[in-house]
Amino acid sequence: FGGICKSTATGQIFGYYAKAGVDNLTLRVQIRRDLASAVRDHIILMRVLERIRGQSACLDFTARVRTAFSDVLEEEGLLEHNFLRTITVSVSAFYRLGRSLYVTRSSLESALEAWRILDVAKGAAIVSAEYTPQKAEERWCRVREAFVQLQTTSGGLLRPQVETFLASMETSYRPLFERKVAYLQRRPWKSVAKTTAKTPAETRDVQTVLLRRLEQALRNWRKDVLTEARKRRRVEAQERREKTNQMKRRLWDGKESRVDFERRVFGR
């Protein structure tokens, strides 16, 4: 995502700035008075992102970002504080809040440090086969604490302020969260029921497998036949309606003169 954005307030345009994102980092460039300067900034920003994506994946993400910015800004003869305005780091909190959390920094180095802290807190992605509400809750607790620390140490906020902010969002999202947890708790029982319903003999019986495939093919065929029949009935009904409307138009209802009616219907 990204592009050229307007900086406005109360309907007044103050300037334009370029914005782009990569791997939970949102980069915003300084506001420019004219659109052409913002477009040049966007081109430079795209070159930075290309360098980041083009480097070896074996390198740490923060190292790739540092190297890309250093190289491109040096080639353009720019300094970081004259080019970048803010960098926002996002982390997913959909499990407990139904949204992401954001940490904004004014320098690249502080933003990359925040990115590293949040990345360590969230850990590796939990695959579906290993997902449990307990693991998701542990992950949320780590992300929550990391977010609070980042907002209090460098964000200029007090811990009670951040805790109140998170608590209010948790409260508003709690009804949906409880329904989600109840659904996830029912899933293992469904999986067990499906697994126990299959006996070893059935899984090894080739004839049974072939028979089930044949039954499925027949069901699909019947669905296709029924679908075609419904389409045919709809077409016939439409034709009947059109024929009825044509017949109605050929009947004189007295709303127009008899001469006009005959001229319209019979072309006399």
Short mmCIF file of C-alpha atoms in Angstrom, two decimals, residues 145-243:
data_model
loop_
_atom_site.label_atom_id
_atom_site.label_comp_id
_atom_site.label_asym_id
_atom_site.label_seq_id
_atom_site.Cartn_x
_atom_site.Cartn_y
_atom_site.Cartn_z
CA GLU A 145 3.53 -6.00 27.37
CA ALA A 146 5.91 -5.09 24.53
CA PHE A 147 3.43 -2.49 23.23
CA VAL A 148 3.03 -0.95 26.69
CA GLN A 149 6.80 -0.73 27.17
CA LEU A 150 7.34 0.88 23.76
CA GLN A 151 4.63 3.48 24.33
CA THR A 152 5.89 4.36 27.81
CA THR A 153 9.65 4.39 27.17
CA SER A 154 9.75 6.29 23.87
CA GLY A 155 6.13 7.10 23.13
CA GLY A 156 5.77 9.79 25.77
CA LEU A 157 2.82 8.13 27.52
CA LEU A 158 2.33 6.93 31.08
CA ARG A 159 1.73 3.26 31.73
CA PRO A 160 -1.77 3.81 33.23
CA GLN A 161 -2.76 5.70 30.07
CA VAL A 162 -1.70 2.84 27.80
CA GLU A 163 -3.27 0.21 30.09
CA THR A 164 -6.57 2.12 30.10
CA PHE A 165 -6.47 2.42 26.30
CA LEU A 166 -5.95 -1.34 25.87
CA ALA A 167 -8.49 -2.25 28.53
CA SER A 168 -11.21 -0.18 26.83
CA MET A 169 -10.56 -1.90 23.50
CA GLU A 170 -10.54 -5.34 25.17
CA THR A 171 -13.88 -4.55 26.82
CA SER A 172 -15.54 -3.44 23.59
CA TYR A 173 -14.26 -6.52 21.72
CA ARG A 174 -14.98 -9.04 24.53
CA PRO A 175 -18.42 -10.29 23.29
CA LEU A 176 -16.99 -11.22 19.90
CA PHE A 177 -13.85 -12.61 21.51
CA GLU A 178 -15.87 -14.93 23.77
CA ARG A 179 -17.87 -16.24 20.80
CA LYS A 180 -14.62 -16.85 18.93
CA VAL A 181 -13.10 -18.78 21.84
CA ALA A 182 -16.25 -20.91 22.21
CA TYR A 183 -16.10 -21.78 18.52
CA LEU A 184 -12.42 -22.75 18.72
CA GLN A 185 -13.10 -24.95 21.76
CA ARG A 186 -15.78 -26.87 19.84
CA ARG A 187 -13.51 -27.61 16.87
CA PRO A 188 -11.37 -30.35 18.53
CA TRP A 189 -14.50 -32.33 19.46
CA LYS A 190 -15.70 -32.18 15.85
CA SER A 191 -12.31 -33.36 14.63
CA VAL A 192 -12.30 -36.27 17.07
CA ALA A 193 -15.82 -37.26 16.05
CA LYS A 194 -14.88 -37.29 12.38
CA THR A 195 -11.74 -39.31 13.08
CA THR A 196 -13.48 -41.96 15.19
CA ALA A 197 -16.24 -42.33 12.61
CA LYS A 198 -13.74 -43.84 10.17
CA THR A 199 -12.75 -47.41 10.95
CA PRO A 200 -9.43 -48.87 9.75
CA ALA A 201 -11.29 -51.34 7.55
CA GLU A 202 -13.05 -48.51 5.73
CA THR A 203 -9.84 -46.63 5.06
CA ARG A 204 -8.21 -49.73 3.64
CA ASP A 205 -11.22 -50.92 1.62
CA VAL A 206 -10.62 -49.80 -1.97
CA GLN A 207 -14.11 -50.87 -3.01
CA THR A 208 -15.65 -48.60 -0.38
CA VAL A 209 -13.56 -45.65 -1.54
CA LEU A 210 -14.57 -46.22 -5.17
CA LEU A 211 -18.22 -46.59 -4.19
CA ARG A 212 -18.13 -43.30 -2.29
CA ARG A 213 -16.55 -41.56 -5.27
CA LEU A 214 -19.26 -42.96 -7.53
CA GLU A 215 -21.97 -41.79 -5.13
CA GLN A 216 -20.41 -38.33 -5.06
CA ALA A 217 -20.27 -38.24 -8.86
CA LEU A 218 -23.96 -39.22 -9.01
CA ARG A 219 -24.87 -36.52 -6.51
CA ASN A 220 -22.99 -33.94 -8.58
CA TRP A 221 -24.73 -35.17 -11.72
CA ARG A 222 -28.15 -34.90 -10.03
CA LYS A 223 -27.28 -31.36 -8.93
CA ASP A 224 -26.38 -30.45 -12.50
CA VAL A 225 -29.65 -31.93 -13.78
CA LEU A 226 -31.66 -30.04 -11.17
CA THR A 227 -29.80 -26.83 -11.95
CA GLU A 228 -30.57 -27.17 -15.65
CA ALA A 229 -34.21 -27.92 -14.87
CA ARG A 230 -34.47 -24.80 -12.71
CA LYS A 231 -32.90 -22.70 -15.46
CA ARG A 232 -35.34 -24.14 -18.01
CA ARG A 233 -38.31 -23.42 -15.72
CA ARG A 234 -37.13 -19.84 -15.22
CA VAL A 235 -36.79 -19.31 -18.97
CA GLU A 236 -40.26 -20.76 -19.60
CA ALA A 237 -41.78 -18.59 -16.87
CA GLN A 238 -40.11 -15.52 -18.36
CA GLU A 239 -41.47 -16.40 -21.79
CA ARG A 240 -44.98 -16.83 -20.35
CA ARG A 241 -44.75 -13.44 -18.62
CA GLU A 242 -43.61 -11.77 -21.83
CA LYS A 243 -46.42 -13.42 -23.79
#
